[in-house]
Structure formats: C-alpha cells, structure tokens
GROMACS .gro file of C-alpha atoms in nm:
model
  441
    1UNK     CA    1  12.929   9.882  -4.822
    2UNK     CA    2  12.781   9.675  -4.538
    3UNK     CA    3  12.575   9.974  -4.427
    4UNK     CA    4  12.437  10.008  -4.782
    5UNK     CA    5  12.340   9.641  -4.793
    6UNK     CA    6  12.174   9.668  -4.454
    7UNK     CA    7  11.972   9.970  -4.571
    8UNK     CA    8  11.854   9.784  -4.879
    9UNK     CA    9  11.757   9.480  -4.671
   10UNK     CA   10  11.567   9.696  -4.421
   11UNK     CA   11  11.371   9.865  -4.701
   12UNK     CA   12  11.260   9.525  -4.830
   13UNK     CA   13  11.411   9.589  -5.175
   14UNK     CA   14  11.545   9.304  -5.384
   15UNK     CA   15  11.915   9.332  -5.467
   16UNK     CA   16  11.981   9.214  -5.822
   17UNK     CA   17  12.337   9.083  -5.842
   18UNK     CA   18  12.299   8.918  -6.182
   19UNK     CA   19  12.520   9.053  -6.464
   20UNK     CA   20  12.363   9.323  -6.680
   21UNK     CA   21  12.304   9.225  -7.040
   22UNK     CA   22  12.391   9.468  -7.313
   23UNK     CA   23  12.437   9.494  -7.687
   24UNK     CA   24  12.596   9.739  -7.929
   25UNK     CA   25  12.458   9.948  -8.212
   26UNK     CA   26  12.590   9.814  -8.542
   27UNK     CA   27  12.376   9.997  -8.801
   28UNK     CA   28  12.127  10.281  -8.826
   29UNK     CA   29  11.878  10.350  -9.107
   30UNK     CA   30  11.661  10.646  -9.017
   31UNK     CA   31  11.475  10.551  -8.700
   32UNK     CA   32  11.552  10.179  -8.731
   33UNK     CA   33  11.874  10.047  -8.578
   34UNK     CA   34  12.040   9.706  -8.571
   35UNK     CA   35  12.191   9.576  -8.246
   36UNK     CA   36  12.433   9.289  -8.200
   37UNK     CA   37  12.491   9.080  -7.890
   38UNK     CA   38  12.145   9.128  -7.738
   39UNK     CA   39  11.857   8.883  -7.784
   40UNK     CA   40  11.525   9.024  -7.665
   41UNK     CA   41  11.156   8.954  -7.738
   42UNK     CA   42  10.954   9.187  -7.960
   43UNK     CA   43  10.810   9.476  -7.759
   44UNK     CA   44  11.105   9.512  -7.523
   45UNK     CA   45  11.230   9.861  -7.442
   46UNK     CA   46  11.599   9.955  -7.429
   47UNK     CA   47  11.809  10.257  -7.346
   48UNK     CA   48  12.098  10.355  -7.574
   49UNK     CA   49  12.378  10.564  -7.422
   50UNK     CA   50  12.585  10.799  -7.635
   51UNK     CA   51  12.827  10.945  -7.384
   52UNK     CA   52  12.614  11.245  -7.288
   53UNK     CA   53  12.368  11.312  -7.009
   54UNK     CA   54  12.077  11.212  -7.231
   55UNK     CA   55  12.009  10.868  -7.375
   56UNK     CA   56  11.792  10.727  -7.652
   57UNK     CA   57  11.504  10.487  -7.603
   58UNK     CA   58  11.419  10.218  -7.856
   59UNK     CA   59  11.173   9.930  -7.892
   60UNK     CA   60  11.240   9.587  -8.038
   61UNK     CA   61  11.032   9.535  -8.353
   62UNK     CA   62  11.194   9.228  -8.511
   63UNK     CA   63  11.502   9.021  -8.595
   64UNK     CA   64  11.716   8.967  -8.903
   65UNK     CA   65  12.031   8.760  -8.965
   66UNK     CA   66  12.112   8.721  -8.595
   67UNK     CA   67  12.066   9.092  -8.523
   68UNK     CA   68  11.793   9.259  -8.321
   69UNK     CA   69  11.595   9.530  -8.503
   70UNK     CA   70  11.483   9.826  -8.296
   71UNK     CA   71  11.290  10.141  -8.370
   72UNK     CA   72  11.385  10.461  -8.190
   73UNK     CA   73  11.120  10.637  -7.984
   74UNK     CA   74  11.278  10.966  -8.085
   75UNK     CA   75  11.524  11.094  -8.345
   76UNK     CA   76  11.872  10.960  -8.416
   77UNK     CA   77  12.067  11.278  -8.331
   78UNK     CA   78  12.397  11.197  -8.150
   79UNK     CA   79  12.351  10.822  -8.199
   80UNK     CA   80  12.689  10.660  -8.273
   81UNK     CA   81  12.814  10.316  -8.382
   82UNK     CA   82  12.903  10.087  -8.095
   83UNK     CA   83  12.679  10.262  -7.842
   84UNK     CA   84  12.577  10.036  -7.556
   85UNK     CA   85  12.217   9.910  -7.551
   86UNK     CA   86  12.060   9.803  -7.217
   87UNK     CA   87  11.712   9.649  -7.173
   88UNK     CA   88  11.471   9.775  -6.908
   89UNK     CA   89  11.109   9.732  -6.802
   90UNK     CA   90  10.886   9.434  -6.871
   91UNK     CA   91  10.871   9.303  -7.231
   92UNK     CA   92  10.521   9.300  -7.377
   93UNK     CA   93  10.361   9.466  -7.073
   94UNK     CA   94  10.229   9.815  -7.007
   95UNK     CA   95  10.175   9.992  -6.671
   96UNK     CA   96   9.813  10.029  -6.558
   97UNK     CA   97   9.629  10.118  -6.238
   98UNK     CA   98   9.385  10.362  -6.079
   99UNK     CA   99   9.662  10.621  -6.042
  100UNK     CA  100   9.627  10.703  -6.413
  101UNK     CA  101   9.290  10.867  -6.348
  102UNK     CA  102   9.324  11.243  -6.355
  103UNK     CA  103   9.660  11.219  -6.533
  104UNK     CA  104   9.789  11.287  -6.883
  105UNK     CA  105  10.070  11.057  -7.001
  106UNK     CA  106  10.258  10.968  -7.319
  107UNK     CA  107  10.286  10.631  -7.489
  108UNK     CA  108  10.532  10.497  -7.231
  109UNK     CA  109  10.321  10.602  -6.933
  110UNK     CA  110  10.539  10.901  -6.848
  111UNK     CA  111  10.351  11.216  -6.735
  112UNK     CA  112  10.311  11.511  -6.970
  113UNK     CA  113  10.107  11.720  -6.725
  114UNK     CA  114  10.409  11.849  -6.531
  115UNK     CA  115  10.335  11.641  -6.222
  116UNK     CA  116  10.520  11.353  -6.053
  117UNK     CA  117  10.556  11.012  -6.214
  118UNK     CA  118  10.247  10.789  -6.217
  119UNK     CA  119  10.269  10.508  -5.963
  120UNK     CA  120  10.149  10.208  -6.164
  121UNK     CA  121  10.018   9.928  -5.945
  122UNK     CA  122   9.987   9.658  -6.210
  123UNK     CA  123  10.105   9.550  -6.554
  124UNK     CA  124   9.885   9.454  -6.848
  125UNK     CA  125   9.974   9.270  -7.173
  126UNK     CA  126  10.023   9.527  -7.446
  127UNK     CA  127   9.829   9.307  -7.687
  128UNK     CA  128   9.548   9.248  -7.438
  129UNK     CA  129   9.429   8.930  -7.274
  130UNK     CA  130   9.274   8.710  -7.542
  131UNK     CA  131   8.935   8.571  -7.445
  132UNK     CA  132   8.683   8.341  -7.605
  133UNK     CA  133   8.406   8.474  -7.827
  134UNK     CA  134   8.139   8.375  -7.574
  135UNK     CA  135   8.311   8.580  -7.303
  136UNK     CA  136   8.182   8.891  -7.482
  137UNK     CA  137   7.827   8.938  -7.355
  138UNK     CA  138   7.555   9.093  -7.570
  139UNK     CA  139   7.487   9.465  -7.601
  140UNK     CA  140   7.151   9.525  -7.433
  141UNK     CA  141   7.157   9.868  -7.265
  142UNK     CA  142   7.155  10.204  -7.448
  143UNK     CA  143   7.463  10.421  -7.417
  144UNK     CA  144   7.366  10.786  -7.379
  145UNK     CA  145   7.595  11.033  -7.558
  146UNK     CA  146   7.392  11.350  -7.503
  147UNK     CA  147   7.400  11.419  -7.879
  148UNK     CA  148   7.047  11.430  -8.023
  149UNK     CA  149   7.140  11.318  -8.375
  150UNK     CA  150   7.316  11.008  -8.237
  151UNK     CA  151   7.077  10.915  -7.956
  152UNK     CA  152   6.774  10.957  -8.184
  153UNK     CA  153   6.882  10.799  -8.515
  154UNK     CA  154   7.197  10.591  -8.434
  155UNK     CA  155   7.133  10.485  -8.077
  156UNK     CA  156   7.445  10.331  -7.928
  157UNK     CA  157   7.468  10.049  -7.673
  158UNK     CA  158   7.693   9.988  -7.374
  159UNK     CA  159   7.984   9.781  -7.505
  160UNK     CA  160   7.943   9.886  -7.868
  161UNK     CA  161   8.234   9.984  -8.098
  162UNK     CA  162   8.135  10.290  -8.302
  163UNK     CA  163   8.336  10.470  -8.568
  164UNK     CA  164   8.320  10.841  -8.654
  165UNK     CA  165   8.413  10.869  -9.021
  166UNK     CA  166   8.496  11.203  -9.182
  167UNK     CA  167   8.748  11.395  -9.385
  168UNK     CA  168   8.983  11.649  -9.232
  169UNK     CA  169   8.835  11.962  -9.076
  170UNK     CA  170   8.473  11.843  -9.064
  171UNK     CA  171   8.440  11.828  -8.685
  172UNK     CA  172   8.547  11.481  -8.565
  173UNK     CA  173   8.745  11.611  -8.268
  174UNK     CA  174   8.468  11.849  -8.161
  175UNK     CA  175   8.208  11.570  -8.171
  176UNK     CA  176   8.437  11.338  -7.975
  177UNK     CA  177   8.491  11.611  -7.718
  178UNK     CA  178   8.114  11.657  -7.679
  179UNK     CA  179   8.061  11.283  -7.632
  180UNK     CA  180   8.345  11.251  -7.380
  181UNK     CA  181   8.204  11.537  -7.172
  182UNK     CA  182   7.840  11.432  -7.181
  183UNK     CA  183   7.851  11.052  -7.185
  184UNK     CA  184   7.747  10.849  -6.879
  185UNK     CA  185   8.042  10.625  -6.784
  186UNK     CA  186   8.237  10.532  -6.473
  187UNK     CA  187   8.572  10.593  -6.645
  188UNK     CA  188   8.669  10.777  -6.964
  189UNK     CA  189   8.998  10.685  -7.135
  190UNK     CA  190   9.105  10.929  -7.408
  191UNK     CA  191   9.370  10.825  -7.658
  192UNK     CA  192   9.490  11.113  -7.877
  193UNK     CA  193   9.715  10.942  -8.129
  194UNK     CA  194   9.888  11.134  -8.407
  195UNK     CA  195   9.693  11.453  -8.350
  196UNK     CA  196   9.815  11.813  -8.324
  197UNK     CA  197   9.995  11.912  -8.005
  198UNK     CA  198   9.757  12.207  -7.968
  199UNK     CA  199   9.461  11.966  -7.951
  200UNK     CA  200   9.636  11.776  -7.672
  201UNK     CA  201   9.678  12.089  -7.461
  202UNK     CA  202   9.315  12.189  -7.528
  203UNK     CA  203   9.190  11.845  -7.419
  204UNK     CA  204   9.397  11.863  -7.101
  205UNK     CA  205   9.257  12.209  -7.024
  206UNK     CA  206   8.896  12.094  -7.073
  207UNK     CA  207   8.899  11.743  -6.925
  208UNK     CA  208   9.168  11.743  -6.656
  209UNK     CA  209   8.999  11.964  -6.400
  210UNK     CA  210   8.736  11.922  -6.131
  211UNK     CA  211   8.509  11.617  -6.114
  212UNK     CA  212   8.571  11.529  -6.480
  213UNK     CA  213   8.941  11.469  -6.416
  214UNK     CA  214   8.873  11.214  -6.142
  215UNK     CA  215   8.722  10.972  -6.392
  216UNK     CA  216   8.942  11.053  -6.693
  217UNK     CA  217   9.275  10.913  -6.810
  218UNK     CA  218   9.445  11.077  -7.109
  219UNK     CA  219   9.712  10.915  -7.328
  220UNK     CA  220   9.853  11.154  -7.588
  221UNK     CA  221  10.118  11.098  -7.856
  222UNK     CA  222  10.127  11.390  -8.106
  223UNK     CA  223  10.194  11.350  -8.477
  224UNK     CA  224  10.564  11.442  -8.459
  225UNK     CA  225  10.653  11.138  -8.244
  226UNK     CA  226  10.797  10.808  -8.365
  227UNK     CA  227  10.552  10.558  -8.520
  228UNK     CA  228  10.612  10.286  -8.260
  229UNK     CA  229  10.549  10.540  -7.983
  230UNK     CA  230  10.217  10.632  -8.147
  231UNK     CA  231  10.126  10.266  -8.172
  232UNK     CA  232  10.233  10.211  -7.812
  233UNK     CA  233  10.007  10.499  -7.704
  234UNK     CA  234   9.703  10.334  -7.865
  235UNK     CA  235   9.787  10.007  -7.691
  236UNK     CA  236   9.833  10.181  -7.354
  237UNK     CA  237   9.493  10.353  -7.382
  238UNK     CA  238   9.325  10.022  -7.470
  239UNK     CA  239   9.511   9.838  -7.192
  240UNK     CA  240   9.397  10.096  -6.937
  241UNK     CA  241   9.038  10.051  -7.055
  242UNK     CA  242   9.073   9.672  -7.023
  243UNK     CA  243   9.213   9.706  -6.671
  244UNK     CA  244   8.920   9.922  -6.558
  245UNK     CA  245   8.673   9.686  -6.726
  246UNK     CA  246   8.826   9.397  -6.531
  247UNK     CA  247   8.733   9.590  -6.213
  248UNK     CA  248   8.366   9.577  -6.319
  249UNK     CA  249   8.350   9.941  -6.437
  250UNK     CA  250   8.170  10.084  -6.739
  251UNK     CA  251   8.444  10.244  -6.950
  252UNK     CA  252   8.423  10.482  -7.243
  253UNK     CA  253   8.731  10.444  -7.464
  254UNK     CA  254   8.782  10.724  -7.717
  255UNK     CA  255   9.060  10.676  -7.972
  256UNK     CA  256   9.138  10.966  -8.203
  257UNK     CA  257   9.231  10.852  -8.453
  258UNK     CA  258   9.231  10.493  -8.577
  259UNK     CA  259   9.375  10.611  -8.909
  260UNK     CA  260   9.687  10.754  -8.741
  261UNK     CA  261   9.735  10.419  -8.568
  262UNK     CA  262   9.719  10.248  -8.908
  263UNK     CA  263   9.970  10.500  -9.046
  264UNK     CA  264  10.210  10.418  -8.759
  265UNK     CA  265  10.169  10.043  -8.817
  266UNK     CA  266  10.230  10.100  -9.189
  267UNK     CA  267  10.557  10.282  -9.121
  268UNK     CA  268  10.678   9.998  -8.899
  269UNK     CA  269  10.570   9.734  -9.150
  270UNK     CA  270  10.753   9.907  -9.435
  271UNK     CA  271  11.063   9.941  -9.215
  272UNK     CA  272  11.059   9.563  -9.170
  273UNK     CA  273  11.038   9.509  -9.545
  274UNK     CA  274  10.669   9.425  -9.587
  275UNK     CA  275  10.512   9.498  -9.924
  276UNK     CA  276  10.232   9.752  -9.937
  277UNK     CA  277   9.924   9.578 -10.075
  278UNK     CA  278   9.615   9.798 -10.026
  279UNK     CA  279   9.714  10.151 -10.134
  280UNK     CA  280  10.048  10.120  -9.959
  281UNK     CA  281   9.916   9.953  -9.642
  282UNK     CA  282  10.087   9.621  -9.564
  283UNK     CA  283   9.862   9.344  -9.426
  284UNK     CA  284  10.002   9.389  -9.073
  285UNK     CA  285   9.885   9.754  -9.058
  286UNK     CA  286   9.519   9.667  -9.124
  287UNK     CA  287   9.545   9.367  -8.890
  288UNK     CA  288   9.670   9.598  -8.615
  289UNK     CA  289   9.355   9.811  -8.611
  290UNK     CA  290   9.136   9.499  -8.625
  291UNK     CA  291   9.306   9.355  -8.315
  292UNK     CA  292   9.283   9.690  -8.137
  293UNK     CA  293   8.909   9.730  -8.199
  294UNK     CA  294   8.829   9.371  -8.101
  295UNK     CA  295   8.958   9.435  -7.748
  296UNK     CA  296   8.655   9.653  -7.666
  297UNK     CA  297   8.315   9.518  -7.563
  298UNK     CA  298   8.127   9.375  -7.265
  299UNK     CA  299   8.284   9.125  -7.026
  300UNK     CA  300   8.066   8.839  -6.902
  301UNK     CA  301   8.324   8.759  -6.632
  302UNK     CA  302   8.363   9.096  -6.457
  303UNK     CA  303   8.037   9.259  -6.563
  304UNK     CA  304   8.232   9.562  -6.686
  305UNK     CA  305   8.224   9.708  -7.035
  306UNK     CA  306   8.428   9.907  -7.284
  307UNK     CA  307   8.225  10.126  -7.517
  308UNK     CA  308   8.468  10.221  -7.791
  309UNK     CA  309   8.446  10.533  -8.008
  310UNK     CA  310   8.707  10.545  -8.284
  311UNK     CA  311   8.754  10.835  -8.520
  312UNK     CA  312   8.847  10.735  -8.874
  313UNK     CA  313   8.998  10.991  -9.110
  314UNK     CA  314   8.881  10.949  -9.468
  315UNK     CA  315   9.186  11.072  -9.661
  316UNK     CA  316   9.069  11.298  -9.942
  317UNK     CA  317   8.707  11.239  -9.831
  318UNK     CA  318   8.740  10.889  -9.981
  319UNK     CA  319   8.510  10.662  -9.781
  320UNK     CA  320   8.645  10.359  -9.968
  321UNK     CA  321   8.994  10.409  -9.826
  322UNK     CA  322   9.137  10.076  -9.695
  323UNK     CA  323   9.138  10.195  -9.333
  324UNK     CA  324   8.781  10.325  -9.357
  325UNK     CA  325   8.664  10.006  -9.526
  326UNK     CA  326   8.839   9.784  -9.270
  327UNK     CA  327   8.703   9.985  -8.977
  328UNK     CA  328   8.351   9.982  -9.119
  329UNK     CA  329   8.364   9.603  -9.151
  330UNK     CA  330   8.482   9.535  -8.794
  331UNK     CA  331   8.296   9.809  -8.603
  332UNK     CA  332   7.938   9.784  -8.475
  333UNK     CA  333   7.830  10.095  -8.659
  334UNK     CA  334   7.958  10.421  -8.803
  335UNK     CA  335   7.866  10.789  -8.784
  336UNK     CA  336   7.944  10.975  -9.106
  337UNK     CA  337   8.021  11.346  -9.097
  338UNK     CA  338   7.946  11.537  -9.416
  339UNK     CA  339   8.155  11.827  -9.542
  340UNK     CA  340   7.854  11.965  -9.729
  341UNK     CA  341   7.642  11.970  -9.413
  342UNK     CA  342   7.925  12.140  -9.225
  343UNK     CA  343   7.955  12.404  -9.498
  344UNK     CA  344   7.583  12.471  -9.464
  345UNK     CA  345   7.643  12.560  -9.099
  346UNK     CA  346   7.486  12.267  -8.913
  347UNK     CA  347   7.694  12.110  -8.633
  348UNK     CA  348   7.749  11.833  -8.562
  349UNK     CA  349   7.753  11.764  -8.935
  350UNK     CA  350   7.613  11.410  -8.904
  351UNK     CA  351   7.473  11.259  -9.223
  352UNK     CA  352   7.194  11.051  -9.068
  353UNK     CA  353   7.115  10.881  -9.401
  354UNK     CA  354   7.467  10.735  -9.427
  355UNK     CA  355   7.510  10.659  -9.055
  356UNK     CA  356   7.392  10.348  -8.874
  357UNK     CA  357   7.414  10.161  -8.546
  358UNK     CA  358   7.407   9.783  -8.572
  359UNK     CA  359   7.284   9.742  -8.215
  360UNK     CA  360   6.998   9.993  -8.228
  361UNK     CA  361   6.744   9.713  -8.279
  362UNK     CA  362   6.851   9.567  -7.942
  363UNK     CA  363   6.866   9.883  -7.730
  364UNK     CA  364   6.584  10.107  -7.864
  365UNK     CA  365   6.207  10.065  -7.828
  366UNK     CA  366   5.978   9.987  -8.120
  367UNK     CA  367   5.823  10.333  -8.143
  368UNK     CA  368   6.168  10.490  -8.120
  369UNK     CA  369   6.294  10.278  -8.410
  370UNK     CA  370   5.990  10.362  -8.624
  371UNK     CA  371   6.033  10.732  -8.557
  372UNK     CA  372   6.406  10.712  -8.641
  373UNK     CA  373   6.329  10.541  -8.974
  374UNK     CA  374   6.070  10.808  -9.048
  375UNK     CA  375   6.323  11.085  -8.975
  376UNK     CA  376   6.581  10.920  -9.200
  377UNK     CA  377   6.321  10.905  -9.476
  378UNK     CA  378   6.240  11.274  -9.439
  379UNK     CA  379   6.607  11.367  -9.470
  380UNK     CA  380   6.664  11.136  -9.767
  381UNK     CA  381   6.358  11.261  -9.960
  382UNK     CA  382   6.453  11.623  -9.903
  383UNK     CA  383   6.809  11.570 -10.029
  384UNK     CA  384   6.690  11.371 -10.332
  385UNK     CA  385   6.433  11.630 -10.445
  386UNK     CA  386   6.583  11.958 -10.324
  387UNK     CA  387   6.724  12.055 -10.664
  388UNK     CA  388   6.392  11.984 -10.840
  389UNK     CA  389   6.207  12.209 -10.597
  390UNK     CA  390   6.463  12.490 -10.629
  391UNK     CA  391   6.446  12.475 -11.011
  392UNK     CA  392   6.065  12.482 -11.005
  393UNK     CA  393   6.042  12.140 -11.169
  394UNK     CA  394   5.824  12.005 -10.889
  395UNK     CA  395   5.472  12.120 -10.812
  396UNK     CA  396   5.353  12.104 -10.455
  397UNK     CA  397   5.077  11.849 -10.400
  398UNK     CA  398   5.200  11.587 -10.646
  399UNK     CA  399   5.368  11.375 -10.376
  400UNK     CA  400   5.258  11.392 -10.012
  401UNK     CA  401   5.587  11.245  -9.881
  402UNK     CA  402   5.796  11.504 -10.063
  403UNK     CA  403   5.567  11.784  -9.946
  404UNK     CA  404   5.603  11.664  -9.585
  405UNK     CA  405   5.983  11.643  -9.615
  406UNK     CA  406   6.003  11.997  -9.754
  407UNK     CA  407   5.765  12.138  -9.492
  408UNK     CA  408   5.950  11.976  -9.200
  409UNK     CA  409   6.305  12.049  -9.320
  410UNK     CA  410   6.375  12.345  -9.089
  411UNK     CA  411   6.229  12.158  -8.790
  412UNK     CA  412   6.443  11.851  -8.866
  413UNK     CA  413   6.759  12.061  -8.908
  414UNK     CA  414   6.697  12.236  -8.577
  415UNK     CA  415   6.656  11.898  -8.407
  416UNK     CA  416   6.974  11.750  -8.555
  417UNK     CA  417   7.188  12.058  -8.483
  418UNK     CA  418   7.339  12.116  -8.140
  419UNK     CA  419   7.567  12.369  -7.974
  420UNK     CA  420   7.905  12.253  -7.849
  421UNK     CA  421   7.829  12.279  -7.476
  422UNK     CA  422   7.469  12.159  -7.508
  423UNK     CA  423   7.370  11.818  -7.374
  424UNK     CA  424   7.025  11.658  -7.408
  425UNK     CA  425   6.872  11.392  -7.184
  426UNK     CA  426   6.798  11.062  -7.361
  427UNK     CA  427   6.428  11.049  -7.267
  428UNK     CA  428   6.388  11.409  -7.373
  429UNK     CA  429   6.551  11.337  -7.709
  430UNK     CA  430   6.329  11.034  -7.776
  431UNK     CA  431   6.018  11.226  -7.668
  432UNK     CA  432   6.103  11.515  -7.902
  433UNK     CA  433   6.163  11.268  -8.188
  434UNK     CA  434   5.830  11.091  -8.133
  435UNK     CA  435   5.639  11.418  -8.113
  436UNK     CA  436   5.805  11.561  -8.425
  437UNK     CA  437   5.737  11.255  -8.642
  438UNK     CA  438   5.390  11.190  -8.502
  439UNK     CA  439   5.471  10.852  -8.350
  440UNK     CA  440   5.410  10.963  -7.993
  441UNK     CA  441   5.034  10.990  -8.037
   0.00000   0.00000   0.00000
C-alpha cells in the first residue's frame, strides 16, 4: 500500500480520498429514468452499473419531486431497479483542444475513427461563454465558398450565419460537402447530427485524410442515437468552434442539420412534460436552435471568427415549418434549394430568386451587386414567362427584358451549375458575372 501511495505521489497525481457519491435507479420510462439519493446539476453525466461488464451512461436533464431525471445516452436493455448511479466528468463542460483536429468523435468526445482517445487540453462551457452584443464585430470581409451561384448572387461574409434550406433528397449534404472542401478557413468543424451512418463514413473518407484532415474536426451522432446525445454533439461542435475562435483563428462551422437538433430538443422537452405549441415543438426546442446559432460570429476580443453554415430540413418541402421559420429569422441569410431545379438536372439546385445574403451589401462591390441583381431579374423573368413562351402566347419583340431573359437562359444555367469537385476562384466568378450581364464594360 505504501509503495502504491509513493508511486502516485511521484507521478504528481492527486489522490481523491473523499467518499464517492451515488444514487439508485427508482423508475424507468423509455429512455428517461428517475434516480434517488443523488443531487446533481443539469448536464452532468453518470454511469449506471447493472452487474455486467458494460454500463449505461445517462445525462441529467431535470428534477421532479426530489428525484433527479436523467436521459440515457443509449437504450435501456439490462437496466434494473436499484442499479447504482455514479457521477463522472465535469458538469456543464465539454472537452476541447487542438488534439481534436484530424479526429472524428461522437457527442461525448470519444473517438469513432478507431484511434486512441483524444487528449483534451481544456474544457469549454457546453452552453458557450455569453458575451455582450458589442463583442460581436461587424461582417466586413467576403467568405469564399468556391460555389459560383453563392459567391455571385448570395455573397457570404466572414462571421456570417447562413442557412441551407431544402426538402429531403435535394442536395443539402452534397452542397455542404463542396463548401467544406473548397472554403478558405483556418479550421473546419463539421457537426453531422441526426444524419445517416453511411454519410458519416463517407465524410470521414473524404475529409479525414492528407492536408484537409489537419484542419478539420468532425463530430458525428447518427440518427439512431439518443436525443440528448444528438444535442450534446451539436453543442460539442459549436464549443470546439468557439475554442478555436478564441485562439484568433478563422473557423468554418458546418452543422448538418439544425432540424435534427430541434427534433432532439423536442424529444427531451416532451419527456419533461412540456406542451407542444408550434406543430408539436415546445418553446424550449426552438429556443435551443436560437441559442446555438447565436454563438457563431466574429470576436472583437480575439480577432477570430466563426462562419456558420446550418442546413435546415424543410419537412414535406414546407418552408413555413416552425424550424425553418425560426432559423430564417435568426440567421444572416438563407440559400434555398429547389426540388424542381434538381429534377431538371442542374446542381447545385440553388433557387437564386428565393435566396439572399443579408451581409452582401457590406462585403461585395457596387458593380458586383448590380450584376447580381440583374442576374436575379433574368432568372425571375424567365420563370414567370416560361409557360407563356412554350404555349406560344408570347410573341418575341413585345418585351425586351423577357426576350433577353429567354435568350440568356442557357448561359445563365451553365453559370449557376457546377460539378461536385469543381471549385471557382472568387475573382474569376465575379469577372464572369460582370461580363455575362454587361456590367464589366
């Protein structure tokens, strides 16, 4: 025993001789359990033993009648009444650090890439560090995505929060992948929340190799995981981005998808007894995505930035869905993907008439903005009069604007379309836009 104590002292490790706190499982309802005899703050993690080699992990989500409410991070198989519950880790904090670059982890920071555990050097508040409104500096520099349709008509800025809104199967994940590969940023943090496991393995294969991996951190929680683990994954990805921003780095945060985060928050809210108000979403679910988005932006203190790109799934192609409406209100712009454009074979299927960037006025030149408005007008006039032209109800020469839109349609479509591995320089994109619309003369 003395030799053991001497070894611990020589290694510089702290010997904790305080008694271990524990509680016992008293009730289980699906993935939510009630624990007696253990008072812990919300966000704490616990292990639950059941007499076998494996153990459950749960997170504290609330309190009721003197009992602690926890949500399992897995299923309830083999869970039994009276099982011992032990707290571990740091309540309300998530592991962060440079060692996450080049790694793929789950919502708890554990590796999913088959390598050793990530050595976290610091801890970050899971809810972020709240700062004053004036600490967020203005968006003044353009953020280059390499996508012509975005850089030309919805120019983004460094520190902007942009949403990609679309129904299922229209190409959100492909567009996000193109942006993540071609964007200019010091660090890229990818949060794949509630997506298919196949997409996770594909992202790892594409982004976690070579030079790209050295600047990329991937947090993935597939759709079959517990709701609080999905929510924890979104918070870990955002916390990592905040940590890198605090080091003065320019960070690209990609969260796919914000809707799955809202679904996870809705499940937890309903478990706690909240009433669904907006199409089944309790107020806490919509507040969760608002708080998550507000954590991105520029930092006046460190000089770093978080440019956030959030995919938003429009359930049933309904763009008035509560999550879509909430995201559109809080974000600094939105890119709308059209199923009709995708069916016509043009990718990315960006509807430039319905898309906008609220910071384009601050980051794009005057001639660029005029050319972008002209291009939007060409697309809008073509779509509004296409049926009349096809039916023969319109005679060429009656309206010069319509004639120009019809004549330039193929040229505009070729400009807006782009192959998956293709990346275009920003100056080249703007020059092509000016030349095509006649504003470069």
